[in-house]
Amino acid sequence: ASSEVPTLPLSDYVGFDQLPKQEVQKQLIAGFVFNILCVGETGLGKSTLMETLFNRKFNFTPSSNDHPLVKLRSNTFDLQEGHVKLKLTITETSGFGDQLNKEDSAAVILDYINKQYDAYLREEMKAKRDLQAYHDTRVHVCLYFVSPTGHSLKPIDLVTLKALDGQVNIVPLIAKSDTITKGDLQKFKARILSDLNDHGIRVCQFPTDEEEVSEVNAKLNALIPFAVVGGDEPLYSLGAKGGGGARTARGRQYPWGAVCVDDETHCDTAPLRAALLLHNTEHLRQVTRELHYENYRRRRLLELGFSEEDGLSLGELHERQRESLAAAMRSAKDAQHQLTLQRAGEIDAKVERDIAALVARKNAQEKRDAERAARLSAASRALDEEIAEFKRRQKQQQQKPPVSRSQRGGGSSSGGLFSSLK
């Protein structure tokens, strides 16, 4: 049997050809989300470029480079152009490049990107979720600002770009490109591309397989890295300074002339806006959603113990994880119980040993006391016998007949004495 699904003609109008319009209307009501991450050293004009791209002041707080670690500042704005609503989040680095350890700077930025993925994954795995109402903060594009040295990428650029490769859409920019001559700028672009290629760092390439945008995106890809200039100072055409009916353009005024940010012969700011906002916004959102986020999601679930062949729904994955955590808690509880029993047994054995030692000392003391009592008793009997013997002799002495005077005094004294001695 053939597995092909046949295409059937309709005999009359049904109406599902309006599905695209329904989807568009639904999305117009919900609005769109676009999140930009700006990475670069302090003073490269990140905030100014954002204001230039969106034609409005955002009043960002001035950045400081007095940070022991890289800081990231996020600002969210609700914008509307025609009937289209856009929730825009701009995140900028502060203090980037001021640390001795370049890996730490890259780690902070990568951690921020992963935290946004993780927050979405947690919302996605909730039993009761509302992804339509959830504010998606996943980074759709990272604008990497390269310092206009005119030489090559710095070590911190290579370390950071290598860490971000494969995690987010990277669009490299040469900041303040009006400080470099046109000839040097082209050489600088070539060196940057060479450095990226030598270190295997992939940057964003806008799609050329769609007929509507293939030609324009091919031209935009040829401009990478974009040489940008930010500025909102009004510029007036020659002969009409003062604004009397003159067409104005934005840019920067210098003693030697002016740089118009909207003039493609001056810089790539206008092509960058076209690449990000006019032609490829949905492409960047789609790649973030279907490639970078899915890669993170797969890695995270594998870390949690799931295999790629599980084929479980998010609810089932959540239930399995809950059961795994419950089993781990039971195992920990059993181990704690066994440890408690072991310690209790050790305490009981020690108590028994202590009691046995006390009994042994008591018995030894009782034996010594008994022996001492026996000695005292024997000594007491011997003393009693001596006293009795003394009394008996005393009594015998008292019972002898008394000696007469004549017996005491007869003869000479000496004779009496001798007589008594006899």
CSV table of C-alpha atoms in Angstrom, one decimal, residues 148-403:
chain,number,residue,atom,x,y,z
A,148,PRO,CA,38.5,49.7,15.7
A,149,THR,CA,42.2,49.0,16.1
A,150,GLY,CA,42.7,48.3,12.4
A,151,HIS,CA,44.9,45.3,13.2
A,152,SER,CA,43.2,42.1,14.1
A,153,LEU,CA,40.9,40.5,16.7
A,154,LYS,CA,42.2,40.8,20.3
A,155,PRO,CA,42.7,37.7,22.5
A,156,ILE,CA,39.5,38.5,24.5
A,157,ASP,CA,37.6,38.7,21.2
A,158,LEU,CA,38.7,35.3,20.2
A,159,VAL,CA,38.1,33.7,23.6
A,160,THR,CA,34.6,35.2,23.9
A,161,LEU,CA,33.5,34.5,20.3
A,162,LYS,CA,34.8,30.9,20.6
A,163,ALA,CA,32.7,30.4,23.8
A,164,LEU,CA,29.6,31.9,22.1
A,165,ASP,CA,30.0,29.9,18.9
A,166,GLY,CA,27.0,27.5,18.5
A,167,GLN,CA,25.2,29.0,21.5
A,168,VAL,CA,23.7,32.1,19.9
A,169,ASN,CA,23.4,34.0,16.5
A,170,ILE,CA,26.6,36.1,16.3
A,171,VAL,CA,26.8,39.2,14.2
A,172,PRO,CA,30.3,40.9,14.4
A,173,LEU,CA,30.5,44.6,14.1
A,174,ILE,CA,33.4,47.0,13.7
A,175,ALA,CA,32.5,49.8,16.2
A,176,LYS,CA,33.1,53.5,15.4
A,177,SER,CA,34.3,52.6,11.9
A,178,ASP,CA,34.5,56.3,11.0
A,179,THR,CA,37.9,56.3,12.9
A,180,ILE,CA,39.4,54.1,10.2
A,181,THR,CA,40.1,55.1,6.5
A,182,LYS,CA,38.1,53.2,3.9
A,183,GLY,CA,41.2,51.4,2.6
A,184,ASP,CA,42.3,50.3,6.1
A,185,LEU,CA,38.7,49.3,6.9
A,186,GLN,CA,38.5,46.8,4.1
A,187,LYS,CA,41.8,45.3,5.2
A,188,PHE,CA,40.6,45.2,8.8
A,189,LYS,CA,37.4,43.3,7.7
A,190,ALA,CA,39.5,40.8,5.8
A,191,ARG,CA,41.8,40.2,8.8
A,192,ILE,CA,38.8,39.7,11.1
A,193,LEU,CA,37.3,37.1,8.7
A,194,SER,CA,40.6,35.4,8.5
A,195,ASP,CA,40.9,35.3,12.3
A,196,LEU,CA,37.4,33.8,12.6
A,197,ASN,CA,38.2,31.2,10.0
A,198,ASP,CA,41.5,30.2,11.5
A,199,HIS,CA,39.9,29.7,14.9
A,200,GLY,CA,36.9,27.9,13.5
A,201,ILE,CA,34.4,30.5,14.8
A,202,ARG,CA,31.1,30.5,13.0
A,203,VAL,CA,29.1,33.8,12.7
A,204,CYS,CA,25.6,34.4,11.4
A,205,GLN,CA,25.0,34.0,7.7
A,206,PHE,CA,21.6,35.3,6.6
A,207,PRO,CA,19.7,32.8,4.4
A,208,THR,CA,20.0,32.9,0.7
A,209,ASP,CA,17.8,29.9,-0.2
A,210,GLU,CA,14.6,32.0,-0.1
A,211,GLU,CA,13.9,33.7,-3.4
A,212,GLU,CA,12.4,36.9,-1.9
A,213,VAL,CA,15.6,37.7,0.2
A,214,SER,CA,18.3,35.7,-1.5
A,215,GLU,CA,19.8,38.6,-3.4
A,216,VAL,CA,19.6,41.1,-0.6
A,217,ASN,CA,20.9,38.7,2.0
A,218,ALA,CA,23.9,37.8,-0.3
A,219,LYS,CA,24.8,41.4,-0.3
A,220,LEU,CA,24.4,41.7,3.4
A,221,ASN,CA,26.5,38.6,4.1
A,222,ALA,CA,29.3,40.2,2.0
A,223,LEU,CA,29.3,43.2,4.4
A,224,ILE,CA,30.1,41.1,7.5
A,225,PRO,CA,31.6,42.3,9.7
A,226,PHE,CA,29.4,45.4,9.5
A,227,ALA,CA,31.3,48.7,9.9
A,228,VAL,CA,28.9,50.7,12.0
A,229,VAL,CA,28.6,54.3,13.3
A,230,GLY,CA,26.0,55.4,15.8
A,231,GLY,CA,24.7,59.0,16.0
A,232,ASP,CA,21.5,61.0,16.2
A,233,GLU,CA,22.9,64.5,15.5
A,234,PRO,CA,20.8,66.2,12.8
A,235,LEU,CA,22.7,66.8,9.5
A,236,TYR,CA,21.5,69.3,6.9
A,237,SER,CA,22.1,69.3,3.2
A,238,LEU,CA,24.4,71.9,1.7
A,239,GLY,CA,22.9,75.4,1.1
A,240,ALA,CA,20.0,74.7,3.4
A,241,LYS,CA,21.6,74.8,6.8
A,242,GLY,CA,19.1,76.0,9.4
A,243,GLY,CA,16.4,73.6,8.3
A,244,GLY,CA,14.3,75.7,6.0
A,245,GLY,CA,12.6,72.9,4.1
A,246,ALA,CA,15.7,70.9,4.0
A,247,ARG,CA,15.8,67.1,4.2
A,248,THR,CA,17.7,66.1,7.4
A,249,ALA,CA,19.7,63.0,8.1
A,250,ARG,CA,21.2,61.7,11.3
A,251,GLY,CA,24.9,61.2,11.9
A,252,ARG,CA,28.0,62.8,13.4
A,253,GLN,CA,29.4,66.2,12.5
A,254,TYR,CA,33.2,66.6,12.5
A,255,PRO,CA,35.4,69.6,11.6
A,256,TRP,CA,36.4,67.9,8.4
A,257,GLY,CA,32.9,66.9,7.4
A,258,ALA,CA,29.9,64.7,8.4
A,259,VAL,CA,29.2,60.9,8.7
A,260,CYS,CA,25.6,60.1,7.8
A,261,VAL,CA,24.5,56.9,9.5
A,262,ASP,CA,21.8,56.3,6.9
A,263,ASP,CA,24.2,56.6,4.0
A,264,GLU,CA,25.6,53.2,2.9
A,265,THR,CA,28.6,54.9,1.3
A,266,HIS,CA,29.6,56.2,4.8
A,267,CYS,CA,29.0,53.1,7.0
A,268,ASP,CA,27.0,49.8,7.2
A,269,THR,CA,24.6,51.0,9.9
A,270,ALA,CA,21.6,51.1,7.4
A,271,PRO,CA,22.4,47.6,6.0
A,272,LEU,CA,22.7,46.3,9.6
A,273,ARG,CA,19.2,47.6,10.3
A,274,ALA,CA,17.9,46.0,7.1
A,275,ALA,CA,19.5,42.7,8.0
A,276,LEU,CA,18.2,42.6,11.6
A,277,LEU,CA,14.8,44.3,11.4
A,278,LEU,CA,13.7,44.4,7.8
A,279,HIS,CA,14.5,41.0,6.3
A,280,ASN,CA,15.7,38.5,8.9
A,281,THR,CA,14.1,39.1,12.3
A,282,GLU,CA,11.9,36.0,12.1
A,283,HIS,CA,14.9,34.0,10.7
A,284,LEU,CA,17.0,34.9,13.8
A,285,ARG,CA,14.0,34.0,16.1
A,286,GLN,CA,13.5,30.7,14.3
A,287,VAL,CA,17.2,29.7,14.5
A,288,THR,CA,17.3,30.6,18.2
A,289,ARG,CA,14.2,28.5,18.8
A,290,GLU,CA,14.9,25.5,16.6
A,291,LEU,CA,18.7,25.2,16.7
A,292,HIS,CA,20.3,26.9,19.7
A,293,TYR,CA,17.6,26.4,22.2
A,294,GLU,CA,17.0,22.8,21.1
A,295,ASN,CA,20.7,22.0,21.4
A,296,TYR,CA,20.7,23.5,24.9
A,297,ARG,CA,17.5,21.6,25.8
A,298,ARG,CA,18.9,18.3,24.6
A,299,ARG,CA,22.2,18.8,26.5
A,300,ARG,CA,20.2,19.7,29.7
A,301,LEU,CA,17.9,16.7,29.5
A,302,LEU,CA,20.9,14.4,28.9
A,303,GLU,CA,22.5,15.9,32.0
A,304,LEU,CA,19.3,15.1,33.9
A,305,GLY,CA,19.6,11.4,33.0
A,306,PHE,CA,17.3,11.2,29.9
A,307,SER,CA,18.4,9.5,26.7
A,308,GLU,CA,17.8,10.7,23.2
A,309,GLU,CA,15.6,7.6,22.5
A,310,ASP,CA,13.2,8.2,25.3
A,311,GLY,CA,10.6,9.9,23.1
A,312,LEU,CA,8.7,11.2,26.1
A,313,SER,CA,6.5,14.2,26.3
A,314,LEU,CA,7.5,17.1,28.5
A,315,GLY,CA,4.9,16.0,31.0
A,316,GLU,CA,6.3,12.5,31.1
A,317,LEU,CA,9.9,13.9,31.3
A,318,HIS,CA,8.8,16.0,34.2
A,319,GLU,CA,7.1,13.1,35.9
A,320,ARG,CA,10.2,10.9,35.4
A,321,GLN,CA,12.4,13.6,36.9
A,322,ARG,CA,10.0,13.9,39.8
A,323,GLU,CA,10.1,10.2,40.5
A,324,SER,CA,13.9,10.2,40.2
A,325,LEU,CA,14.2,13.0,42.7
A,326,ALA,CA,11.7,11.2,45.0
A,327,ALA,CA,13.8,8.0,44.8
A,328,ALA,CA,16.9,9.9,45.5
A,329,MET,CA,15.3,11.4,48.6
A,330,ARG,CA,14.1,8.0,49.8
A,331,SER,CA,17.6,6.6,49.3
A,332,ALA,CA,19.1,9.5,51.2
A,333,LYS,CA,16.5,9.0,54.0
A,334,ASP,CA,17.3,5.3,54.2
A,335,ALA,CA,21.1,6.0,54.3
A,336,GLN,CA,20.5,8.5,57.0
A,337,HIS,CA,18.4,6.0,58.9
A,338,GLN,CA,21.1,3.3,58.6
A,339,LEU,CA,23.7,5.8,59.8
A,340,THR,CA,21.5,6.7,62.8
A,341,LEU,CA,21.1,3.0,63.7
A,342,GLN,CA,24.9,2.5,63.3
A,343,ARG,CA,25.7,5.4,65.6
A,344,ALA,CA,23.0,4.3,68.1
A,345,GLY,CA,24.6,0.8,68.1
A,346,GLU,CA,28.0,2.3,68.7
A,347,ILE,CA,26.7,4.4,71.5
A,348,ASP,CA,25.0,1.3,73.1
A,349,ALA,CA,28.2,-0.7,72.8
A,350,LYS,CA,30.1,2.1,74.5
A,351,VAL,CA,27.5,2.4,77.3
A,352,GLU,CA,27.8,-1.4,77.8
A,353,ARG,CA,31.6,-1.2,78.0
A,354,ASP,CA,31.4,1.7,80.4
A,355,ILE,CA,28.9,-0.2,82.6
A,356,ALA,CA,31.1,-3.3,82.6
A,357,ALA,CA,34.1,-1.2,83.6
A,358,LEU,CA,32.1,0.3,86.4
A,359,VAL,CA,30.9,-3.1,87.6
A,360,ALA,CA,34.5,-4.4,87.5
A,361,ARG,CA,35.7,-1.4,89.5
A,362,LYS,CA,32.8,-1.9,92.0
A,363,ASN,CA,33.6,-5.6,92.5
A,364,ALA,CA,37.3,-4.9,93.0
A,365,GLN,CA,36.5,-2.2,95.5
A,366,GLU,CA,34.1,-4.6,97.3
A,367,LYS,CA,36.8,-7.3,97.4
A,368,ARG,CA,39.3,-4.8,98.8
A,369,ASP,CA,36.8,-3.6,101.4
A,370,ALA,CA,36.0,-7.3,102.4
A,371,GLU,CA,39.7,-8.1,102.8
A,372,ARG,CA,40.2,-4.9,104.9
A,373,ALA,CA,37.2,-5.8,107.0
A,374,ALA,CA,38.6,-9.3,107.6
A,375,ARG,CA,42.0,-7.9,108.6
A,376,LEU,CA,40.3,-5.4,111.0
A,377,SER,CA,38.1,-8.2,112.4
A,378,ALA,CA,41.2,-10.4,113.0
A,379,ALA,CA,43.0,-7.5,114.6
A,380,SER,CA,40.0,-6.8,116.8
A,381,ARG,CA,39.9,-10.5,118.0
A,382,ALA,CA,43.6,-10.5,118.8
A,383,LEU,CA,43.1,-7.3,120.8
A,384,ASP,CA,40.2,-8.8,122.6
A,385,GLU,CA,42.3,-11.9,123.4
A,386,GLU,CA,45.2,-9.7,124.7
A,387,ILE,CA,42.8,-7.7,126.9
A,388,ALA,CA,41.2,-10.9,128.3
A,389,GLU,CA,44.7,-12.4,129.0
A,390,PHE,CA,45.7,-9.1,130.7
A,391,LYS,CA,42.6,-9.2,132.9
A,392,ARG,CA,43.1,-12.9,133.8
A,393,ARG,CA,46.7,-12.2,134.9
A,394,GLN,CA,45.6,-9.2,136.8
A,395,LYS,CA,43.0,-11.2,138.6
A,396,GLN,CA,45.5,-14.0,139.4
A,397,GLN,CA,47.8,-11.4,140.9
A,398,GLN,CA,45.1,-10.0,143.0
A,399,GLN,CA,44.2,-13.5,144.3
A,400,LYS,CA,47.7,-14.2,145.8
A,401,PRO,CA,47.9,-14.1,149.7
A,402,PRO,CA,49.4,-11.0,151.2
A,403,VAL,CA,53.0,-11.1,152.7
